[in-house]
XYZ file of C-alpha atoms in Angstrom:
728
model
C 50.758 103.388 165.596
C 49.946 101.397 168.674
C 51.261 102.796 171.944
C 52.318 100.772 174.927
C 53.357 102.098 178.280
C 57.002 101.736 179.276
C 58.355 100.931 182.696
C 59.022 104.599 183.449
C 55.473 105.703 182.630
C 56.311 107.065 179.147
C 54.716 105.658 175.978
C 56.717 103.689 173.468
C 56.355 106.470 170.876
C 57.658 109.079 173.325
C 60.663 106.889 174.089
C 61.345 106.464 170.366
C 61.102 110.232 169.823
C 63.508 110.838 172.716
C 66.023 108.372 171.250
C 65.984 110.104 167.846
C 66.261 113.538 169.461
C 69.287 112.410 171.450
C 70.900 111.211 168.222
C 70.100 114.588 166.653
C 71.708 116.479 169.550
C 74.818 114.337 169.238
C 74.977 115.130 165.522
C 74.565 118.865 166.159
C 77.468 118.773 168.624
C 79.560 117.202 165.824
C 78.415 119.883 163.326
C 76.574 117.194 161.326
C 73.445 119.279 160.782
C 71.964 117.333 157.865
C 72.067 114.063 159.830
C 70.516 115.885 162.791
C 67.647 117.217 160.655
C 66.953 113.692 159.375
C 66.753 112.312 162.920
C 64.457 115.160 164.005
C 62.025 114.559 161.113
C 62.003 110.844 161.945
C 61.241 111.688 165.577
C 58.279 113.845 164.504
C 56.888 110.951 162.441
C 56.540 108.912 165.630
C 54.347 111.487 167.405
C 50.928 110.255 168.465
C 49.265 113.067 166.480
C 50.310 111.273 163.254
C 47.211 109.027 163.612
C 48.663 105.858 162.131
C 50.477 107.349 159.116
C 53.988 106.097 158.528
C 55.177 109.655 157.781
C 53.902 113.007 158.975
C 52.076 114.958 156.271
C 54.009 118.156 155.732
C 53.551 121.486 153.981
C 55.237 121.908 150.652
C 58.707 123.394 150.371
C 57.380 126.833 149.412
C 56.008 128.238 152.659
C 55.547 131.831 151.509
C 51.772 131.448 151.947
C 52.329 130.350 155.528
C 54.614 133.340 156.191
C 52.226 135.831 154.526
C 49.377 134.699 156.786
C 51.379 135.608 159.890
C 52.542 138.924 158.410
C 48.930 139.857 157.650
C 47.905 138.755 161.143
C 50.584 140.948 162.715
C 49.496 143.951 160.630
C 45.992 143.586 162.040
C 45.258 145.665 165.135
C 43.421 142.699 166.624
C 45.523 141.166 169.431
C 43.873 137.784 168.821
C 44.650 137.728 165.074
C 47.778 135.541 165.459
C 45.859 133.085 167.643
C 43.179 132.840 164.922
C 45.838 132.361 162.217
C 47.491 129.567 164.200
C 44.180 127.704 164.451
C 43.255 128.177 160.776
C 44.377 126.175 157.715
C 47.083 127.647 155.513
C 45.897 129.912 152.651
C 47.032 127.162 150.290
C 44.586 124.742 151.918
C 47.075 122.724 153.971
C 45.721 121.756 157.390
C 48.464 122.335 159.961
C 48.609 119.735 162.748
C 47.718 120.685 166.293
C 49.494 118.817 169.087
C 50.035 119.320 172.789
C 52.811 116.742 173.101
C 55.913 118.337 174.682
C 58.142 116.009 172.656
C 56.622 117.169 169.350
C 57.137 120.777 170.394
C 60.711 120.021 171.480
C 61.449 118.324 168.135
C 60.312 121.271 166.023
C 62.185 123.674 168.302
C 65.352 121.638 167.790
C 64.674 121.580 164.021
C 64.422 125.385 163.996
C 67.695 125.647 165.900
C 69.378 123.286 163.422
C 68.162 125.265 160.396
C 69.368 128.485 161.996
C 72.776 126.945 162.715
C 73.043 125.834 159.063
C 72.218 129.361 157.885
C 68.765 128.545 156.480
C 67.211 131.574 158.149
C 63.968 131.771 156.144
C 63.283 128.090 156.801
C 64.098 128.651 160.476
C 61.504 131.455 160.641
C 58.778 129.455 158.889
C 59.526 126.394 161.029
C 59.352 128.555 164.166
C 55.981 129.835 163.003
C 55.048 126.167 162.657
C 55.620 125.809 166.406
C 53.048 128.565 166.905
C 50.667 126.659 164.604
C 51.265 123.502 166.618
C 50.534 125.127 169.992
C 49.754 128.867 169.903
C 49.553 129.138 173.715
C 53.192 128.068 174.114
C 55.879 130.776 174.259
C 58.443 128.538 172.509
C 57.480 129.465 168.925
C 57.386 133.202 169.548
C 60.792 133.057 171.278
C 62.373 130.989 168.500
C 61.137 133.231 165.646
C 62.109 136.432 167.495
C 65.572 135.004 168.234
C 66.148 134.131 164.546
C 64.990 137.565 163.344
C 67.165 139.294 165.910
C 70.159 137.269 164.690
C 69.430 138.258 161.074
C 69.219 141.948 161.981
C 72.379 141.740 164.064
C 74.425 140.092 161.288
C 73.068 142.596 158.749
C 74.077 145.512 160.992
C 77.550 144.059 161.565
C 77.991 143.633 157.813
C 77.108 147.272 157.171
C 79.493 148.406 159.877
C 82.314 146.316 158.402
C 81.334 147.419 154.866
C 81.063 143.879 153.618
C 78.082 141.832 152.502
C 77.090 138.562 154.168
C 75.740 136.456 151.258
C 73.388 134.363 153.415
C 71.916 137.413 155.133
C 71.528 139.270 151.840
C 69.781 136.245 150.318
C 67.534 135.902 153.392
C 66.454 139.564 153.364
C 65.770 139.448 149.632
C 63.602 136.330 150.043
C 61.653 137.811 152.945
C 60.989 141.020 151.023
C 59.929 139.088 147.923
C 57.674 136.532 149.664
C 56.153 138.639 152.451
C 57.118 142.270 151.795
C 59.376 142.361 154.846
C 62.111 144.934 154.467
C 64.715 145.320 157.205
C 62.617 147.972 158.971
C 59.406 145.970 158.603
C 61.141 142.821 159.811
C 61.954 144.561 163.098
C 58.325 145.709 163.444
C 57.147 142.174 162.626
C 59.356 140.817 165.426
C 58.014 143.340 167.963
C 54.371 142.696 167.105
C 54.873 138.928 167.094
C 56.335 139.120 170.602
C 53.411 141.353 171.599
C 51.001 138.750 170.235
C 52.918 136.054 172.122
C 52.365 137.870 175.422
C 48.660 137.983 174.647
C 48.320 134.353 173.548
C 50.335 132.903 176.446
C 48.425 134.849 179.093
C 45.681 133.472 181.325
C 43.266 134.457 178.602
C 43.996 131.244 176.705
C 45.919 128.982 179.081
C 45.711 127.808 182.658
C 48.783 125.583 182.899
C 52.080 126.455 184.578
C 54.544 128.757 182.831
C 57.966 127.476 181.787
C 61.377 128.944 180.965
C 60.183 130.086 177.510
C 57.620 132.351 179.154
C 60.420 134.032 181.091
C 62.504 134.398 177.913
C 59.516 135.905 176.097
C 59.010 138.440 178.897
C 62.707 139.405 178.805
C 62.483 139.863 175.027
C 59.410 142.053 175.456
C 61.226 144.104 178.070
C 64.289 144.589 175.825
C 61.973 145.674 172.993
C 60.295 148.118 175.430
C 56.838 146.699 174.793
C 54.133 148.241 176.915
C 52.833 144.914 178.242
C 56.264 144.067 179.675
C 56.396 147.432 181.435
C 52.963 147.147 183.000
C 52.710 147.795 186.715
C 51.965 144.489 188.488
C 50.313 146.444 191.280
C 48.194 148.657 189.001
C 44.941 146.970 190.025
C 45.684 146.993 193.754
C 43.922 149.513 196.010
C 46.136 152.365 197.189
C 45.813 151.278 200.823
C 47.022 147.752 200.019
C 49.931 149.076 197.959
C 51.026 151.280 200.862
C 50.811 148.280 203.168
C 53.142 146.336 200.842
C 55.646 149.205 200.760
C 55.615 149.372 204.562
C 57.208 145.905 204.751
C 60.203 146.908 202.601
C 63.604 147.942 203.883
C 64.317 151.630 203.341
C 66.925 150.852 200.665
C 64.276 148.860 198.751
C 61.795 151.709 199.148
C 64.351 154.115 197.667
C 64.880 151.780 194.699
C 61.104 151.563 194.257
C 61.027 155.327 193.705
C 62.630 154.707 190.294
C 60.090 152.116 189.102
C 57.491 154.543 187.778
C 56.076 158.018 188.276
C 53.041 156.502 189.992
C 55.150 154.596 192.533
C 57.352 157.646 193.039
C 54.314 159.784 193.805
C 52.744 157.221 196.177
C 55.966 156.617 198.112
C 56.935 160.281 198.413
C 53.529 161.308 199.719
C 53.109 158.395 202.140
C 54.071 160.023 205.441
C 53.651 156.784 207.422
C 56.125 155.001 205.132
C 58.876 157.462 206.035
C 58.265 157.442 209.780
C 60.774 154.595 210.225
C 63.914 154.812 208.069
C 66.582 152.108 208.130
C 69.771 152.636 206.129
C 71.961 149.533 205.852
C 75.315 150.895 204.586
C 74.729 154.432 203.318
C 77.478 156.170 201.381
C 78.606 159.731 201.973
C 75.851 161.842 200.374
C 77.528 165.241 200.758
C 76.045 167.991 202.920
C 74.012 169.577 200.109
C 72.314 166.325 199.084
C 71.801 165.383 202.726
C 70.161 168.743 203.477
C 67.800 168.231 200.518
C 66.895 164.770 201.785
C 66.179 166.130 205.259
C 63.855 168.792 203.865
C 61.914 166.134 201.973
C 61.514 163.793 204.944
C 60.386 165.958 207.823
C 58.055 163.212 209.076
C 60.821 160.744 210.000
C 60.354 159.527 213.575
C 62.888 156.695 213.698
C 66.275 156.613 211.935
C 68.599 153.594 212.021
C 72.019 153.570 210.369
C 73.300 149.977 210.522
C 76.820 150.848 209.368
C 77.801 154.499 209.696
C 81.493 154.211 208.795
C 80.952 155.132 205.128
C 78.366 157.838 205.824
C 80.871 160.531 206.709
C 79.194 161.493 209.969
C 80.793 164.755 211.085
C 79.936 167.249 213.821
C 78.083 169.400 211.296
C 76.197 166.487 209.713
C 75.142 165.119 213.101
C 73.794 168.579 213.959
C 71.919 168.642 210.624
C 70.467 165.215 211.329
C 69.314 166.000 214.864
C 67.771 169.385 214.167
C 66.784 168.763 210.530
C 64.256 166.096 211.502
C 61.886 167.871 213.900
C 59.816 164.722 214.596
C 62.764 162.409 215.272
C 62.109 160.249 218.348
C 64.489 157.316 217.859
C 68.121 157.454 216.665
C 70.165 154.256 216.302
C 73.746 154.438 215.018
C 75.863 151.299 214.590
C 79.264 150.430 213.201
C 81.563 147.432 213.092
C 84.475 149.633 211.994
C 84.851 152.444 214.567
C 88.370 153.212 213.339
C 86.859 154.391 210.053
C 84.469 156.858 211.705
C 85.127 160.502 212.476
C 85.584 161.329 216.163
C 83.151 164.080 217.106
C 83.951 166.033 220.261
C 80.897 168.314 220.164
C 78.119 169.323 217.771
C 78.915 172.023 215.247
C 77.474 174.599 215.609
C 76.875 174.387 219.339
C 73.142 174.270 220.168
C 71.662 177.293 221.857
C 70.236 176.944 225.399
C 66.701 177.054 224.010
C 67.256 174.166 221.578
C 65.999 170.763 222.684
C 65.576 167.355 221.092
C 62.532 165.112 221.354
C 64.460 161.826 221.336
C 62.812 158.974 223.231
C 65.529 156.476 222.292
C 69.248 156.937 221.676
C 71.286 153.849 220.781
C 74.974 153.883 219.889
C 76.549 150.516 219.083
C 80.277 150.528 218.344
C 80.318 154.244 217.555
C 83.062 155.974 219.582
C 81.517 158.964 221.328
C 83.609 161.059 223.757
C 82.119 162.095 227.086
C 81.689 165.696 225.883
C 79.476 164.596 222.967
C 77.467 162.178 225.099
C 76.808 164.859 227.718
C 75.643 167.205 224.977
C 73.278 164.594 223.444
C 71.861 163.538 226.813
C 71.363 167.124 227.953
C 69.460 167.959 224.753
C 67.172 164.937 225.258
C 66.994 164.691 229.042
C 63.310 165.641 229.281
C 62.119 163.019 226.769
C 64.680 160.193 226.724
C 63.239 156.794 227.704
C 65.738 154.283 226.253
C 69.534 154.708 226.303
C 71.861 152.071 224.819
C 75.609 152.736 224.876
C 77.449 149.646 223.631
C 81.208 149.858 223.076
C 81.071 153.633 222.690
C 84.565 154.415 223.923
C 85.801 155.984 227.115
C 83.836 156.828 230.242
C 80.150 156.763 229.172
C 79.307 156.409 232.881
C 80.571 159.951 233.519
C 78.091 161.319 230.954
C 75.193 159.443 232.586
C 76.167 160.732 236.036
C 76.257 164.320 234.721
C 72.696 164.494 233.342
C 69.470 163.747 235.203
C 66.980 161.888 232.983
C 63.674 161.556 234.871
C 61.843 159.663 232.088
C 64.552 157.091 231.358
C 63.108 153.556 231.586
C 65.827 151.383 230.034
C 69.620 151.691 230.378
C 72.125 149.416 228.638
C 75.807 150.282 228.997
C 78.358 147.757 227.776
C 82.064 148.664 227.700
C 84.429 147.290 225.060
C 86.888 145.305 227.171
C 89.538 144.980 224.434
C 92.700 146.585 225.781
C 91.000 147.832 228.961
C 90.053 146.524 232.399
C 87.147 147.135 234.728
C 89.426 149.291 236.901
C 89.379 151.957 234.176
C 85.580 152.223 234.359
C 84.396 152.837 237.906
C 80.643 152.978 238.385
C 79.325 155.052 241.262
C 75.848 153.675 241.904
C 74.450 156.594 243.995
C 75.146 159.024 241.125
C 73.748 156.611 238.500
C 70.538 156.055 240.484
C 70.141 159.788 241.077
C 70.407 160.445 237.316
C 67.894 157.697 236.428
C 65.339 157.676 239.278
C 62.528 155.961 237.371
C 64.489 153.196 235.661
C 62.640 149.964 234.810
C 65.474 147.931 233.221
C 69.264 148.046 233.278
C 72.117 146.032 231.804
C 75.667 146.825 232.914
C 78.903 145.223 231.738
C 82.596 146.081 231.888
C 82.453 148.213 235.039
C 83.989 148.109 238.470
C 81.466 148.935 241.154
C 82.884 151.251 243.841
C 82.040 151.595 247.511
C 83.678 153.897 250.049
C 83.043 154.033 253.827
C 80.043 156.168 254.670
C 78.525 155.767 251.215
C 74.726 155.637 251.642
C 72.525 152.981 250.074
C 71.014 154.432 246.866
C 67.284 155.030 246.987
C 65.168 154.828 243.846
C 64.359 152.459 241.019
C 61.083 151.561 242.715
C 59.645 150.461 239.355
C 62.626 148.301 238.333
C 61.623 145.101 236.503
C 64.777 143.910 234.713
C 68.313 143.707 236.111
C 71.285 142.312 234.192
C 74.943 142.163 235.236
C 77.300 141.206 232.422
C 80.198 138.730 232.739
C 82.802 141.513 233.037
C 81.502 143.152 236.221
C 83.811 143.572 239.237
C 83.695 145.321 242.602
C 86.129 147.401 244.647
C 85.671 148.622 248.210
C 87.921 151.073 250.037
C 87.967 149.501 253.504
C 90.195 147.667 255.957
C 89.460 144.286 257.457
C 86.898 141.680 256.579
C 83.438 143.233 256.533
C 80.001 142.600 255.127
C 79.686 145.182 252.386
C 76.630 147.458 252.817
C 74.081 147.293 250.035
C 75.327 149.286 247.039
C 72.154 148.877 244.948
C 68.660 150.202 245.544
C 66.415 147.651 247.310
C 64.626 145.176 245.047
C 60.852 145.471 244.841
C 58.043 143.049 244.050
C 57.918 144.403 240.496
C 61.058 142.453 239.466
C 60.443 140.209 236.453
C 63.927 139.278 235.179
C 67.298 138.934 236.921
C 70.540 138.013 235.164
C 73.818 137.661 237.040
C 76.303 136.623 234.376
C 79.313 137.714 236.421
C 80.844 134.975 238.566
C 81.817 137.447 241.264
C 79.909 136.237 244.364
C 80.228 139.606 246.115
C 78.061 141.289 243.479
C 75.557 138.413 243.417
C 75.087 138.233 247.194
C 75.036 141.996 247.649
C 72.302 142.452 245.067
C 70.185 139.443 246.007
C 70.469 139.020 249.778
C 72.092 141.966 251.567
C 69.511 144.117 253.370
C 69.940 147.188 255.530
C 68.894 147.380 259.171
C 69.246 151.089 259.711
C 72.902 151.774 259.005
C 73.886 148.124 259.489
C 74.155 145.628 256.637
C 72.596 142.196 257.177
C 73.012 138.935 255.223
C 71.318 135.634 256.232
C 74.480 133.511 256.177
C 76.685 136.227 257.659
C 74.245 136.746 260.517
C 74.154 133.008 261.154
C 77.951 132.863 261.140
C 78.252 135.817 263.520
C 75.416 134.673 265.821
C 73.265 137.684 264.950
C 69.528 137.840 264.443
C 68.240 138.199 260.894
C 64.760 139.349 259.965
C 63.616 137.000 257.177
C 60.814 139.404 256.329
C 63.329 141.864 254.916
C 64.409 139.512 252.118
C 62.887 140.550 248.791
C 59.689 138.873 247.684
C 59.509 138.315 243.938
C 55.993 137.155 242.987
C 56.341 138.345 239.369
C 59.780 136.910 238.595
C 59.788 135.240 235.156
C 63.521 134.787 234.453
C 66.432 134.046 236.774
C 69.950 133.311 235.494
C 73.081 133.106 237.609
C 76.578 131.939 236.682
C 77.550 132.447 240.285
C 76.932 129.502 242.623
C 74.479 130.421 245.376
C 73.652 128.556 248.563
C 70.706 126.200 248.021
C 68.865 127.432 251.084
C 69.199 131.065 250.043
C 67.903 130.269 246.563
C 64.910 128.581 248.097
C 64.083 131.663 250.158
C 64.443 133.906 247.111
C 62.662 131.894 244.403
C 60.512 129.175 245.933
C 57.858 131.413 247.328
C 56.062 132.661 245.459
C 57.821 132.783 242.026
C 58.222 129.036 241.424
C 55.216 127.662 243.279
C 52.744 130.250 242.037
C 53.850 129.839 238.448
C 55.420 133.114 237.360
C 58.912 131.628 236.840
C 59.508 130.528 233.229
C 63.311 130.520 232.769
C 65.830 129.209 235.316
C 69.609 128.882 234.913
C 71.869 128.091 237.894
C 75.496 127.299 238.696
C 76.188 124.408 241.066
C 79.934 125.038 241.518
C 81.773 128.262 242.292
C 84.336 129.263 239.664
C 85.538 132.628 240.991
C 88.521 133.303 243.224
C 87.413 136.213 245.387
C 90.072 138.858 244.873
C 88.872 141.244 247.573
C 89.596 139.033 250.589
C 88.580 141.809 252.970
C 84.972 141.524 251.753
C 82.888 138.855 253.445
C 81.204 136.499 250.997
C 80.093 132.855 251.178
C 81.910 130.677 248.648
C 80.484 127.329 247.603
C 83.267 124.767 248.030
C 84.116 121.551 246.249
C 82.487 119.554 248.982
C 79.078 121.022 248.140
C 78.011 119.039 245.089
C 74.417 119.980 244.317
C 72.150 117.309 242.841
C 69.265 119.362 241.375
C 66.414 116.873 241.797
C 67.266 116.541 245.513
C 68.374 120.085 246.361
C 65.761 121.990 244.357
C 62.611 120.084 245.277
C 60.926 123.406 245.960
C 61.680 124.447 242.362
C 59.375 121.900 240.735
C 56.928 123.918 238.678
C 54.405 123.276 235.938
C 55.249 126.584 234.243
C 59.067 126.488 233.814
C 59.884 126.265 230.089
C 63.693 126.553 230.106
C 66.318 125.046 232.418
C 70.056 125.667 232.431
C 72.995 124.471 234.498
C 76.594 125.755 234.722
C 79.778 124.057 235.986
C 78.471 120.564 236.635
C 79.922 117.075 236.369
C 78.626 114.289 238.548
C 81.417 111.816 237.741
C 83.064 112.445 241.105
C 84.313 115.055 243.537
C 87.829 115.443 242.150
C 87.146 117.632 239.139
C 90.016 117.173 236.745
C 90.259 118.120 233.110
C 89.727 115.163 230.766
C 87.900 112.891 233.220
C 84.728 111.101 232.214
C 81.629 113.262 232.264
C 78.366 112.305 233.950
C 75.269 114.466 233.502
C 72.590 111.944 234.508
C 71.343 113.940 237.556
C 70.521 116.837 235.231
C 68.540 114.478 232.968
C 66.642 113.197 236.008
C 65.814 116.776 236.967
C 64.131 117.467 233.628
C 61.332 115.035 234.383
C 60.054 117.390 237.101
C 58.962 120.051 234.577
C 56.032 119.144 232.283
C 56.144 122.460 230.335
C 59.872 122.214 229.563
C 60.936 122.745 225.912
C 64.550 124.023 225.982
C 67.739 123.559 228.007
C 71.205 125.107 228.235
C 74.122 123.043 229.543
C 77.643 124.286 230.306
C 79.500 121.402 232.015
C 82.591 121.734 234.154
C 85.523 120.667 231.899
C 83.591 117.964 230.077
C 85.581 114.940 229.003
C 84.575 111.550 227.706
C 80.853 111.011 228.034
C 79.591 114.383 226.785
C 78.374 113.004 223.453
C 76.112 110.369 225.087
C 74.805 113.086 227.432
C 73.923 115.424 224.525
C 72.391 112.457 222.700
C 70.115 111.732 225.665
C 69.062 115.373 225.739
C 68.161 115.215 222.037
C 66.083 112.073 222.622
C 64.290 113.551 225.632
C 60.584 113.824 224.705
C 60.181 117.398 225.981
C 63.425 119.017 224.817
C 63.122 120.903 221.509
C 66.075 123.325 221.825
C 69.546 122.725 223.264
C 72.191 125.395 223.933
C 75.644 124.009 224.788
C 79.376 124.716 224.431
C 80.811 121.184 224.619
C 80.414 120.094 220.985
C 81.421 122.436 218.207
C 83.270 120.705 215.365
C 84.403 117.240 214.394
C 82.788 113.839 214.192
C 80.813 114.068 217.454
C 79.309 117.445 216.507
C 78.283 116.104 213.080
C 76.722 113.015 214.659
C 74.829 115.131 217.198
C 73.537 117.473 214.473
C 72.324 114.512 212.412
C 70.524 113.038 215.416
C 68.974 116.444 216.215
C 67.608 116.763 212.683
C 66.085 113.277 212.883
C 64.295 114.146 216.136
C 63.343 117.732 215.116
C 65.481 119.323 217.825
C 67.346 122.622 217.397
C 70.963 122.141 218.546
C 73.096 125.262 219.058
C 76.696 125.887 220.017
C 76.886 128.962 222.248
C 80.166 130.243 223.623
C 80.524 130.382 227.377
C 79.565 134.048 227.422
C 75.983 133.350 226.467
C 73.734 136.228 225.339
C 72.436 138.493 228.044
C 70.815 141.893 228.415
C 67.961 143.616 226.547
C 67.972 141.282 223.545
C 67.390 138.320 225.852
C 64.674 140.189 227.716
C 62.830 140.751 224.430
C 63.188 137.113 223.323
C 61.809 135.744 226.565
């Protein structure tokens, strides 16, 4: 038969075969099996392997010789026997065709399915074996024969259970026993060994093409039959060191599941001390004290334990004691929960630790877990000589009192964030002298949800000489017990040249100016603008110098001149500054009117490219601006937005790759502004809160995808604190 190529790249014979197979499938769906078989045989006649014959030469109706050959091959202990049988002529002398055409294979597979549907089970088996003859390295034939045999055995078993005989099954079993000596028991063995041979013949030993869905089905069949090849360890040939390295990248829950894979894996995992140094439990269930004690005894080498959701763990005073003192090498404990109402409230450890008992914790992190002051004091006192990192996020009432009560000389990082739901900053008063005295060697702090307190005569805290990171959250306030309008003395330790990151996310200008610009001249407080206003001298040399500053963020508007003194030399000009976010308009009504503080007014519209000339730097990678709209001086909700001065400012920074923009009540014009940011050649990431849903957001996202820009919606309270420090 001559073959011509069709428009779709398929040959004419392949298209003809596909047409007949489609007709056959339609007939099968109508239960017209005989018509379907006729169409399938016609389709096979059109295969290119027919070599010009009008009809495919076929084996005679009696295929017992064909079946016996495979039975004898299976009985052989040679794994390659079935492959040799498939490539040999039939014992009757008939030369079976060999063809690699997928359509030919598909046609015979469909023929086998049709015969099985009609109840011609013996013919279905011999036809399935014909698929193996056609292409022994394909899993299709092995799957089809095994499926038919499994159906026969299933129907025979159901008949016995119902105490009734299925005539077709009885006739099939009798024929198989007569022609090939296959009793019911031997038929099952034949199926297992044929699947075993299929795994061998479809392996890389004989084929190098891609596997298909039949290979997956064959493997599942082998697994259900409990064949050894399907249960082989995929990592059996890997060196022990490499296998341990693979296990080290798994989550602890996956490691625990891996214990059940095999005795070898169980032994490797249990005896790998490094693997159990860091344990992370996602949502552990309540194990019971006896099981938990057994687990502790078997994992004495654990150094870091993280429980991502502790609410279902049943953490009690006794179990917490077991955990702390049952893991002698524990250095890091992280407990989290999103459902604190489902956790037990622990007042103190049970039993109470003796005075000689100490913990070796270097990090203690509680996130969402409600811990009373009494428990926190106990935990901090037990770890005070070793603790380096303390994170207390939404831990309940008065964590500041626990910190004030225990001196921790080695503490480097402190993050305390109060849950503000149902509370106010007035309920959490932070006394800075006591905090500094308890943490003299701190290098990083993040505080949120507190009210800072100052009383007359309170000295300026001394310490934190190695401080590098300072972060004030958006919910920070200040209270001073004084009369009259005064310049508040410095309530924080003096900044040093070691500062690398400063975040002032509160919009309270008193806190911002006190931390950044207030200096002490003996017992007198001095501020550059206050001194100028009062006609007093101010020593510029006492302002902090920040040569190592990498990140500066402020949601509080600060006088342009003061910013220049703080950041221009040497942070910006000498290249250490990488991240800069500023506010150009004050959005805080100063509640404590008796505290002196400069407030940027509406008349002071800051155009960045003009006001921040000193800020131009080749190293700045991220720029951000808060509370800006250059459409006019009368800021009113709903007016047209203009952000062009910000776009002009971007051209001053050749290393820029990301921006954050939080306009002042953006109205019409925001979408074009965001679009211009997306099209800016240097901008690759945009953080904004103006577009979130709707048509404009969808259009902006589509444009961002086209220009390979990451566009994010971030709420006004943008991330701050330790996580940001680590990212930048």
